[in-house]
Amino acid sequence: MRVIPTLLIDRDGRLVKSVRFGKRTYIGDPINAVRIFNTKRVDELVLMDIDAGAAGHEPDWDLIGDIAAEAFMPVGYGGGLTSVDRIARAVDCGVEKVILSSALAEGTALVEQAAARWGRQSVVACLPVRKSWLGKPQVRVRQGRDALPGTPAEIAARVTAAGAGEIIVYSIDRDGTWEGYDLELLRRISEATDAPVVACGGAGGVEDFRRAVTEGGCAAVAAGSFFIYQARGRGVLISYPAEDRLRRDFFERI
Amino acid sequence: MIAIIDYGAGNIRSVQNMLKALSLPARIVRDGAELEGAERIILPGVGHFDHGMAQLEARGLVPALNEMVTGRGVPLLGICLGAQLIARRSDEGQRPGLGWVAADVVAFDRARMGPELRVPHMGWAETWVAPGTALPPAFDAAFPEDARFYYVHSFHLACEDPDRAVLRAWHGYEFAAGVAQGNVLGMQFHPEKSHDFGKRVLRAFAAWTPEKVTT
């Protein structure tokens, strides 16, 4: 079981936090955040450039390399990875996993190519999910603009078959809200794939982590706001639950 | 001063940063001449075995490393590919290795592994000291009962003398996660990506005085 802080960076290389993929709050310097997590026994970090995919701008390779070098734990990177060349560049920067999302708008070919070259373990598909006005969940990539055909469960099965070794389910509706993960969505997706599913978007506490595992069938949980703010509506304090608290409230109850 | 060998086989900056965080003086070394004066050596690296050996040779590092390690008994820690290069040979390539440890590098044996297990072996794994083997005492505290480390590899070391495989981990079967012979140590995992646990290993390495020299 893994608990993964998720760091979002913007086109200027700043650490930001979003709410429902919209309003952003500037948090600070991502390198500083990594240094803080370095002192907290974090087993893995996720780094996403939320502007690289949509604006089509080239990922900030220097920054990715700096973050990978600074992190004393494995790092997964996503954002703007739309070709094999760009994935190769990210791997050369020293990240252990590559996260593909916008590329899924073109189908699953890139997932296949990446898995063939770097192994499934290195390839993560991130499915951003938003409910339509009819309440139907849809996978929407490119900052929520493009809906992929099929249900989230079907898409999860498809990317798994193509070679994704892990699937991050990122709820756009819950992003930055502290309302808890969308457990129903997680459950449907985890039943549709053999790959480990990582819950992301909405965590407000350790209890939410536990429910993502016991009710959502997830293998790992990721969170942004929860690690970055002291509490909902309060100031920035990059934190991570102490190991004894994680064990008591989370690991021992699943 | 710890010399970190940069031979074009992967990003070595995490190793450098972790040593810096531990306030351990280190220097990047890119050729044989720069190695002079090193008190300890870290040989990191990821990638293909033959590529690694070719890069070491191209930089004139092989004779210099041999002189330091087998001639002068300078302690050396190989990490990941660096741990494999200290062996005699590898299933992955044709070139001979540095040959400081009586071990060969073999591919994960899928026949001994459950179908659910993947190669490369990638992720965190519990890692323990093999009972009755001679892990240098300086490293005792670096491997507590809950020790876990981050791995990315498709090949692993296989020692002629099982007592040389001082650290073990499991991926379908128990494999050599660490090997020790004289002043040479190899670790298959990445201490620089294993936060606190990795720091303890690097700190122990910096304090280690080998009793015997590899010949």
Short mmCIF file of C-alpha atoms in Angstrom, two decimals:
data_model
loop_
_atom_site.label_atom_id
_atom_site.label_comp_id
_atom_site.label_asym_id
_atom_site.label_seq_id
_atom_site.Cartn_x
_atom_site.Cartn_y
_atom_site.Cartn_z
CA MET A 1 0.00 0.00 0.00
CA ARG A 2 1.40 3.32 -1.06
CA VAL A 3 0.48 6.87 -0.10
CA ILE A 4 1.63 9.23 -2.82
CA PRO A 5 1.85 13.03 -2.65
CA THR A 6 0.97 14.64 -5.97
CA LEU A 7 2.75 17.83 -6.98
CA LEU A 8 1.27 19.95 -9.75
CA ILE A 9 3.44 22.44 -11.59
CA ASP A 10 2.36 25.10 -14.09
CA ARG A 11 3.98 26.46 -17.26
CA ASP A 12 6.27 28.65 -15.15
CA GLY A 13 7.53 25.73 -13.08
CA ARG A 14 5.64 26.87 -10.00
CA LEU A 15 4.02 24.49 -7.57
CA VAL A 16 0.26 25.05 -7.73
CA LYS A 17 -2.87 23.45 -6.36
CA SER A 18 -6.08 23.37 -8.34
CA VAL A 19 -9.74 23.05 -7.44
CA ARG A 20 -11.76 20.95 -9.89
CA PHE A 21 -8.99 21.53 -12.47
CA GLY A 22 -9.95 25.22 -12.46
CA LYS A 23 -8.97 27.85 -9.93
CA ARG A 24 -5.30 27.59 -8.98
CA THR A 25 -3.46 28.60 -5.89
CA TYR A 26 0.25 29.27 -6.08
CA ILE A 27 1.96 27.17 -3.41
CA GLY A 28 5.67 27.79 -3.90
CA ASP A 29 8.81 26.22 -5.26
CA PRO A 30 8.50 22.52 -6.21
CA ILE A 31 12.12 21.81 -5.26
CA ASN A 32 11.41 23.01 -1.74
CA ALA A 33 8.36 20.77 -1.58
CA VAL A 34 10.48 17.78 -2.64
CA ARG A 35 13.04 18.60 0.05
CA ILE A 36 10.30 18.66 2.66
CA PHE A 37 8.90 15.31 1.48
CA ASN A 38 12.47 13.93 1.54
CA THR A 39 12.41 14.20 5.33
CA LYS A 40 9.10 12.35 5.70
CA ARG A 41 9.64 8.80 4.45
CA VAL A 42 7.43 9.29 1.40
CA ASP A 43 7.70 6.15 -0.74
CA GLU A 44 6.85 7.76 -4.07
CA LEU A 45 6.07 11.16 -5.59
CA VAL A 46 3.92 12.09 -8.54
CA LEU A 47 4.79 15.21 -10.50
CA MET A 48 2.44 16.59 -13.14
CA ASP A 49 2.87 19.60 -15.37
CA ILE A 50 -0.75 20.62 -15.81
CA ASP A 51 0.02 23.03 -18.65
CA ALA A 52 2.34 20.89 -20.74
CA GLY A 53 -0.35 18.66 -22.23
CA ALA A 54 -2.97 21.27 -22.94
CA ALA A 55 -0.93 24.21 -24.15
CA GLY A 56 1.29 21.83 -26.08
CA HIS A 57 4.37 23.46 -24.59
CA GLU A 58 7.44 21.33 -24.18
CA PRO A 59 7.86 19.88 -20.69
CA ASP A 60 10.45 21.71 -18.61
CA TRP A 61 13.13 19.02 -18.83
CA ASP A 62 15.62 20.84 -16.63
CA LEU A 63 13.08 21.14 -13.86
CA ILE A 64 12.05 17.48 -14.21
CA GLY A 65 15.72 16.48 -13.99
CA ASP A 66 16.25 18.72 -10.96
CA ILE A 67 13.23 17.27 -9.17
CA ALA A 68 14.23 13.67 -9.98
CA ALA A 69 17.74 14.37 -8.70
CA GLU A 70 16.45 16.07 -5.57
CA ALA A 71 13.92 13.34 -4.70
CA PHE A 72 15.17 10.57 -2.42
CA MET A 73 12.29 8.41 -3.62
CA PRO A 74 11.01 7.27 -7.02
CA VAL A 75 9.19 9.88 -9.08
CA GLY A 76 6.43 9.50 -11.66
CA TYR A 77 6.15 12.32 -14.18
CA GLY A 78 3.17 13.30 -16.33
CA GLY A 79 2.38 16.20 -18.62
CA GLY A 80 3.11 16.70 -22.30
CA LEU A 81 4.32 13.13 -22.85
CA THR A 82 2.86 12.79 -26.32
CA SER A 83 5.59 10.89 -28.17
CA VAL A 84 8.14 8.15 -27.61
CA ASP A 85 10.90 10.75 -27.90
CA ARG A 86 9.45 12.82 -25.09
CA ILE A 87 9.00 9.75 -22.91
CA ALA A 88 12.64 8.81 -23.56
CA ARG A 89 13.66 12.32 -22.56
CA ALA A 90 11.69 12.07 -19.30
CA VAL A 91 13.33 8.70 -18.50
CA ASP A 92 16.74 10.25 -19.21
CA CYS A 93 15.87 13.00 -16.74
CA GLY A 94 15.81 10.26 -14.10
CA VAL A 95 12.12 9.67 -13.46
CA GLU A 96 11.14 6.09 -12.67
CA LYS A 97 7.63 6.20 -14.15
CA VAL A 98 5.96 8.08 -16.96
CA ILE A 99 2.32 9.09 -16.73
CA LEU A 100 0.32 9.29 -19.97
CA SER A 101 -2.98 11.12 -20.14
CA SER A 102 -3.47 13.61 -23.00
CA ALA A 103 -1.88 11.10 -25.36
CA LEU A 104 -4.88 8.82 -24.76
CA ALA A 105 -6.95 11.16 -26.96
CA GLU A 106 -5.10 9.58 -29.88
CA GLY A 107 -5.79 6.03 -28.70
CA THR A 108 -3.56 3.60 -26.88
CA ALA A 109 -0.66 3.29 -29.35
CA LEU A 110 1.74 5.33 -27.22
CA VAL A 111 0.93 3.23 -24.14
CA GLU A 112 1.80 0.13 -26.17
CA GLN A 113 5.06 1.59 -27.45
CA ALA A 114 6.12 2.83 -24.03
CA ALA A 115 5.33 -0.51 -22.37
CA ALA A 116 7.28 -2.37 -25.06
CA ARG A 117 10.35 -0.20 -24.53
CA TRP A 118 10.38 0.51 -20.79
CA GLY A 119 8.16 -2.22 -19.35
CA ARG A 120 4.63 -1.97 -17.98
CA GLN A 121 5.93 -1.13 -14.51
CA SER A 122 7.13 2.22 -15.80
CA VAL A 123 3.98 3.16 -17.65
CA VAL A 124 1.06 4.78 -15.84
CA ALA A 125 -2.20 5.90 -17.44
CA CYS A 126 -3.92 8.83 -15.76
CA LEU A 127 -7.67 8.99 -16.33
CA PRO A 128 -9.18 12.34 -15.37
CA VAL A 129 -12.90 11.75 -14.79
CA ARG A 130 -15.71 14.29 -14.70
CA LYS A 131 -19.44 13.69 -14.47
CA SER A 132 -21.52 14.96 -17.37
CA TRP A 133 -24.60 17.11 -16.67
CA LEU A 134 -26.56 13.85 -16.67
CA GLY A 135 -24.30 12.53 -13.92
CA LYS A 136 -22.51 10.10 -16.21
CA PRO A 137 -18.77 9.81 -15.48
CA GLN A 138 -16.56 10.49 -18.49
CA VAL A 139 -12.81 10.32 -18.96
CA ARG A 140 -11.82 13.79 -20.14
CA VAL A 141 -8.21 14.47 -21.08
CA ARG A 142 -6.46 17.71 -22.14
CA GLN A 143 -7.53 19.60 -19.01
CA GLY A 144 -11.01 18.15 -19.16
CA ARG A 145 -11.73 19.29 -22.70
CA ASP A 146 -11.74 16.06 -24.70
CA ALA A 147 -14.01 13.19 -23.70
CA LEU A 148 -12.74 9.70 -24.59
CA PRO A 149 -15.24 7.19 -25.97
CA GLY A 150 -16.51 4.53 -23.57
CA THR A 151 -17.11 4.33 -19.84
CA PRO A 152 -14.20 4.88 -17.44
CA ALA A 153 -14.20 1.13 -16.70
CA GLU A 154 -13.98 0.27 -20.41
CA ILE A 155 -11.18 2.75 -20.92
CA ALA A 156 -9.31 1.35 -17.90
CA ALA A 157 -9.58 -2.14 -19.38
CA ARG A 158 -8.38 -0.84 -22.73
CA VAL A 159 -5.29 0.97 -21.42
CA THR A 160 -4.43 -2.05 -19.26
CA ALA A 161 -4.60 -4.32 -22.30
CA ALA A 162 -2.36 -1.86 -24.16
CA GLY A 163 0.30 -2.11 -21.43
CA ALA A 164 -0.39 0.38 -18.64
CA GLY A 165 1.07 -1.05 -15.44
CA GLU A 166 -0.87 1.28 -13.19
CA ILE A 167 -3.90 3.54 -13.49
CA ILE A 168 -4.38 6.83 -11.70
CA VAL A 169 -8.04 7.75 -11.47
CA TYR A 170 -8.17 11.49 -11.01
CA SER A 171 -11.63 12.82 -10.17
CA ILE A 172 -11.96 16.31 -11.63
CA ASP A 173 -15.19 16.88 -9.65
CA ARG A 174 -13.47 16.13 -6.34
CA ASP A 175 -10.09 17.76 -7.09
CA GLY A 176 -9.13 20.08 -4.22
CA THR A 177 -12.52 19.72 -2.49
CA TRP A 178 -11.63 17.55 0.56
CA GLU A 179 -14.95 15.73 -0.01
CA GLY A 180 -13.43 12.27 -0.18
CA TYR A 181 -12.67 10.06 -3.18
CA ASP A 182 -15.41 9.01 -5.61
CA LEU A 183 -15.59 5.47 -4.23
CA GLU A 184 -18.23 4.18 -6.64
CA LEU A 185 -16.11 5.26 -9.60
CA LEU A 186 -12.98 3.71 -8.11
CA ARG A 187 -14.75 0.44 -7.45
CA ARG A 188 -16.03 0.15 -11.03
CA ILE A 189 -12.61 0.86 -12.45
CA SER A 190 -10.69 -1.44 -10.13
CA GLU A 191 -13.11 -4.26 -11.00
CA ALA A 192 -12.41 -3.72 -14.69
CA THR A 193 -8.61 -3.93 -14.58
CA ASP A 194 -5.85 -6.11 -13.12
CA ALA A 195 -3.50 -3.14 -12.91
CA PRO A 196 -3.13 -1.40 -9.56
CA VAL A 197 -5.51 1.55 -9.33
CA VAL A 198 -4.42 4.75 -7.62
CA ALA A 199 -7.12 7.04 -6.23
CA CYS A 200 -6.60 10.75 -6.74
CA GLY A 201 -8.75 13.80 -6.18
CA GLY A 202 -10.77 14.63 -3.08
CA ALA A 203 -8.87 13.13 -0.16
CA GLY A 204 -9.52 15.01 3.08
CA GLY A 205 -8.10 12.58 5.61
CA VAL A 206 -6.57 9.24 6.42
CA GLU A 207 -10.09 7.77 6.63
CA ASP A 208 -10.54 8.57 2.93
CA PHE A 209 -7.34 6.65 2.15
CA ARG A 210 -8.71 3.64 3.99
CA ARG A 211 -12.05 3.73 2.17
CA ALA A 212 -10.34 4.01 -1.24
CA VAL A 213 -8.70 0.67 -0.46
CA THR A 214 -11.49 -1.19 1.33
CA GLU A 215 -14.44 0.14 -0.71
CA GLY A 216 -12.79 1.42 -3.88
CA GLY A 217 -10.46 -1.57 -4.42
CA CYS A 218 -7.44 0.70 -4.85
CA ALA A 219 -3.82 -0.38 -4.42
CA ALA A 220 -2.56 3.12 -3.65
CA VAL A 221 -3.81 6.56 -2.82
CA ALA A 222 -2.57 9.91 -4.06
CA ALA A 223 -3.44 13.32 -2.71
CA GLY A 224 -2.49 16.93 -3.28
CA SER A 225 -4.34 19.37 -1.04
CA PHE A 226 -4.28 16.99 1.89
CA PHE A 227 -0.48 17.02 1.99
CA ILE A 228 -0.07 20.67 1.14
CA TYR A 229 -2.53 22.54 3.36
CA GLN A 230 -2.86 22.39 7.13
CA ALA A 231 -6.59 21.89 6.77
CA ARG A 232 -9.38 22.91 4.44
CA GLY A 233 -9.33 26.70 4.03
CA ARG A 234 -6.11 27.12 5.98
CA GLY A 235 -2.55 28.02 5.09
CA VAL A 236 0.13 26.03 3.32
CA LEU A 237 1.97 23.49 5.43
CA ILE A 238 3.50 20.68 3.47
CA SER A 239 2.93 17.61 5.58
CA TYR A 240 2.64 13.89 5.42
CA PRO A 241 1.01 11.65 8.03
CA ALA A 242 3.57 10.26 10.45
CA GLU A 243 4.32 6.58 9.93
CA ASP A 244 2.73 5.56 13.24
CA ARG A 245 -0.46 7.45 12.40
CA LEU A 246 -0.61 5.93 8.93
CA ARG A 247 -0.13 2.51 10.45
CA ARG A 248 -2.74 2.98 13.16
CA ASP A 249 -5.45 4.72 11.11
CA PHE A 250 -4.84 3.15 7.75
CA PHE A 251 -2.66 0.08 7.31
CA GLU A 252 -3.99 -1.80 10.33
CA ARG A 253 -7.61 -1.27 9.36
CA ILE A 254 -7.55 -2.53 5.80
CA MET B 1 36.22 12.36 0.07
CA ILE B 2 33.90 10.05 -1.85
CA ALA B 3 34.35 9.79 -5.61
CA ILE B 4 31.13 9.23 -7.56
CA ILE B 5 31.92 7.71 -10.94
CA ASP B 6 30.05 9.37 -13.82
CA TYR B 7 30.46 7.19 -16.90
CA GLY B 8 27.38 8.11 -18.89
CA ALA B 9 25.14 5.37 -17.49
CA GLY B 10 22.22 7.15 -15.92
CA ASN B 11 21.47 10.11 -13.72
CA ILE B 12 23.94 10.18 -10.84
CA ARG B 13 22.76 13.43 -9.31
CA SER B 14 20.47 11.75 -6.75
CA VAL B 15 23.49 9.98 -5.27
CA GLN B 16 25.34 13.28 -5.15
CA ASN B 17 22.36 15.03 -3.54
CA MET B 18 21.87 12.38 -0.91
CA LEU B 19 25.54 12.55 0.09
CA LYS B 20 25.18 16.33 0.27
CA ALA B 21 22.12 15.99 2.51
CA LEU B 22 24.25 13.79 4.78
CA SER B 23 27.08 16.39 4.75
CA LEU B 24 29.45 13.81 3.26
CA PRO B 25 32.05 15.40 0.95
CA ALA B 26 31.87 13.96 -2.56
CA ARG B 27 33.22 14.67 -6.01
CA ILE B 28 32.13 13.58 -9.49
CA VAL B 29 34.86 11.66 -11.31
CA ARG B 30 34.72 11.21 -15.10
CA ASP B 31 38.09 9.70 -16.00
CA GLY B 32 40.93 7.68 -14.56
CA ALA B 33 43.14 10.67 -13.71
CA GLU B 34 40.42 12.35 -11.63
CA LEU B 35 40.15 9.27 -9.45
CA GLU B 36 43.48 10.00 -7.77
CA GLY B 37 43.04 10.89 -4.09
CA ALA B 38 39.63 9.26 -3.66
CA GLU B 39 39.16 7.73 -0.20
CA ARG B 40 35.99 5.90 -1.17
CA ILE B 41 34.31 5.18 -4.47
CA ILE B 42 30.66 4.87 -5.45
CA LEU B 43 29.97 3.22 -8.80
CA PRO B 44 26.30 3.95 -9.61
CA GLY B 45 24.58 3.43 -12.96
CA VAL B 46 21.60 2.05 -14.77
CA GLY B 47 21.30 0.44 -18.17
CA HIS B 48 22.90 -2.30 -20.22
CA PHE B 49 25.90 -4.25 -18.85
CA ASP B 50 28.01 -4.02 -22.03
CA HIS B 51 27.22 -0.33 -22.43
CA GLY B 52 28.38 0.26 -18.86
CA MET B 53 31.66 -1.64 -19.32
CA ALA B 54 32.32 0.05 -22.68
CA GLN B 55 31.80 3.46 -21.12
CA LEU B 56 34.16 2.68 -18.23
CA GLU B 57 36.80 1.51 -20.70
CA ALA B 58 36.35 4.49 -23.01
CA ARG B 59 37.04 6.83 -20.09
CA GLY B 60 40.16 5.02 -18.98
CA LEU B 61 38.46 4.11 -15.73
CA VAL B 62 39.05 0.35 -15.71
CA PRO B 63 42.81 0.33 -14.91
CA ALA B 64 42.41 3.27 -12.50
CA LEU B 65 39.57 1.53 -10.66
CA ASN B 66 41.54 -1.72 -10.53
CA GLU B 67 44.53 0.06 -9.03
CA MET B 68 42.41 1.81 -6.41
CA VAL B 69 40.26 -1.19 -5.48
CA THR B 70 42.60 -4.19 -5.68
CA GLY B 71 45.93 -2.33 -5.37
CA ARG B 72 45.20 0.15 -2.62
CA GLY B 73 42.13 -1.37 -0.98
CA VAL B 74 39.92 1.68 -1.36
CA PRO B 75 36.33 0.83 -0.31
CA LEU B 76 33.93 0.70 -3.24
CA LEU B 77 30.13 0.56 -3.32
CA GLY B 78 28.45 -0.48 -6.56
CA ILE B 79 24.80 0.44 -6.98
CA CYS B 80 22.38 -1.27 -9.39
CA LEU B 81 24.30 -1.65 -12.69
CA GLY B 82 27.40 -0.65 -10.71
CA ALA B 83 26.81 -3.68 -8.45
CA GLN B 84 26.59 -5.92 -11.51
CA LEU B 85 29.75 -4.56 -13.14
CA ILE B 86 31.85 -5.74 -10.18
CA ALA B 87 30.96 -9.33 -11.10
CA ARG B 88 32.80 -11.51 -13.62
CA ARG B 89 30.23 -11.57 -16.40
CA SER B 90 26.56 -11.06 -17.20
CA ASP B 91 23.79 -12.87 -19.08
CA GLU B 92 22.96 -9.45 -20.47
CA GLY B 93 26.14 -8.99 -22.49
CA GLN B 94 29.41 -10.35 -23.87
CA ARG B 95 32.01 -8.18 -22.16
CA PRO B 96 33.81 -9.35 -19.04
CA GLY B 97 32.97 -7.45 -15.87
CA LEU B 98 35.41 -5.94 -13.39
CA GLY B 99 35.60 -9.34 -11.69
CA TRP B 100 36.22 -8.21 -8.11
CA VAL B 101 33.53 -10.51 -6.74
CA ALA B 102 33.21 -14.22 -7.48
CA ALA B 103 29.73 -13.81 -8.93
CA ASP B 104 27.94 -13.72 -12.26
CA VAL B 105 24.94 -11.67 -13.29
CA VAL B 106 21.95 -13.75 -14.33
CA ALA B 107 18.48 -12.95 -15.68
CA PHE B 108 15.52 -13.45 -13.38
CA ASP B 109 14.52 -17.08 -13.76
CA ARG B 110 10.87 -16.89 -14.81
CA ALA B 111 10.47 -20.63 -14.39
CA ARG B 112 10.86 -20.14 -10.64
CA MET B 113 8.46 -17.20 -10.47
CA GLY B 114 4.69 -16.99 -10.25
CA PRO B 115 2.94 -15.78 -13.41
CA GLU B 116 1.75 -12.64 -11.61
CA LEU B 117 5.30 -11.43 -11.09
CA ARG B 118 6.87 -9.12 -13.62
CA VAL B 119 10.34 -8.54 -14.93
CA PRO B 120 11.84 -5.99 -14.53
CA HIS B 121 11.45 -6.19 -10.80
CA MET B 122 10.45 -2.66 -9.96
CA GLY B 123 9.34 -1.22 -6.67
CA TRP B 124 10.01 -1.32 -2.96
CA ALA B 125 11.08 -4.60 -1.45
CA GLU B 126 11.95 -5.73 2.04
CA THR B 127 15.64 -6.48 2.22
CA TRP B 128 17.39 -8.43 4.93
CA VAL B 129 20.80 -9.54 6.07
CA ALA B 130 21.33 -13.21 5.25
CA PRO B 131 21.94 -15.06 8.53
CA GLY B 132 25.44 -16.37 9.01
CA THR B 133 27.00 -14.29 6.24
CA ALA B 134 29.67 -11.66 6.66
CA LEU B 135 28.00 -8.31 6.11
CA PRO B 136 30.62 -5.85 7.35
CA PRO B 137 29.61 -4.88 10.91
CA ALA B 138 29.61 -1.18 9.93
CA PHE B 139 26.39 -1.91 8.03
CA ASP B 140 24.49 -3.71 10.82
CA ALA B 141 22.48 -0.63 11.79
CA ALA B 142 21.70 0.15 8.15
CA PHE B 143 19.49 -2.91 7.83
CA PRO B 144 16.88 -2.90 10.61
CA GLU B 145 14.06 -5.46 10.53
CA ASP B 146 11.69 -3.15 8.62
CA ALA B 147 14.31 -2.13 6.02
CA ARG B 148 12.94 -1.73 2.51
CA PHE B 149 14.56 -0.40 -0.63
CA TYR B 150 13.63 0.63 -4.15
CA TYR B 151 14.60 -1.71 -7.00
CA VAL B 152 14.55 -1.52 -10.81
CA HIS B 153 16.28 -4.48 -12.47
CA SER B 154 15.85 -7.45 -14.79
CA PHE B 155 19.10 -9.20 -13.79
CA HIS B 156 20.60 -10.05 -10.44
CA LEU B 157 23.87 -11.29 -8.99
CA ALA B 158 24.45 -14.97 -8.36
CA CYS B 159 27.43 -15.70 -6.09
CA GLU B 160 29.62 -18.75 -6.39
CA ASP B 161 29.87 -18.80 -2.59
CA PRO B 162 26.38 -18.11 -1.18
CA ASP B 163 27.97 -16.52 1.90
CA ARG B 164 29.01 -13.60 -0.31
CA ALA B 165 25.34 -12.76 -0.90
CA VAL B 166 25.07 -10.86 2.37
CA LEU B 167 21.75 -9.15 1.61
CA ARG B 168 18.68 -10.85 0.25
CA ALA B 169 15.31 -9.86 -1.13
CA TRP B 170 12.47 -11.79 -2.72
CA HIS B 171 10.95 -11.58 -6.17
CA GLY B 172 9.50 -14.98 -6.93
CA TYR B 173 12.49 -16.43 -5.11
CA GLU B 174 15.20 -15.18 -2.81
CA PHE B 175 17.93 -13.38 -4.73
CA ALA B 176 21.20 -11.64 -3.84
CA ALA B 177 20.33 -8.02 -3.12
CA GLY B 178 23.81 -7.26 -1.83
CA VAL B 179 27.23 -8.87 -2.18
CA ALA B 180 30.41 -8.29 -0.20
CA GLN B 181 33.99 -9.32 -0.82
CA GLY B 182 36.83 -7.56 0.99
CA ASN B 183 36.64 -3.84 0.36
CA VAL B 184 33.99 -4.18 -2.36
CA LEU B 185 30.24 -4.06 -1.81
CA GLY B 186 27.48 -4.24 -4.39
CA MET B 187 23.84 -3.38 -3.80
CA GLN B 188 21.19 -4.11 -6.38
CA PHE B 189 18.70 -1.57 -5.00
CA HIS B 190 18.90 2.21 -5.14
CA PRO B 191 19.82 3.68 -1.74
CA GLU B 192 19.52 7.16 -3.29
CA LYS B 193 15.83 6.46 -4.02
CA SER B 194 15.10 4.76 -0.69
CA HIS B 195 14.83 7.83 1.56
CA ASP B 196 15.76 7.13 5.22
CA PHE B 197 16.78 3.54 4.60
CA GLY B 198 19.10 4.58 1.79
CA LYS B 199 20.63 7.33 3.90
CA ARG B 200 21.58 4.81 6.55
CA VAL B 201 23.38 2.72 3.93
CA LEU B 202 25.37 5.65 2.55
CA ARG B 203 26.23 6.85 6.04
CA ALA B 204 27.47 3.36 6.94
CA PHE B 205 29.52 3.22 3.75
CA ALA B 206 31.18 6.52 4.64
CA ALA B 207 32.17 5.11 8.03
CA TRP B 208 33.25 1.66 6.87
CA THR B 209 36.84 0.47 7.28
CA PRO B 210 37.19 -2.88 5.49
CA GLU B 211 39.16 -5.57 7.29
CA LYS B 212 40.35 -7.30 4.16
CA VAL B 213 41.23 -6.21 0.68
CA THR B 214 39.83 -7.81 -2.47
CA THR B 215 42.57 -9.30 -4.62
#
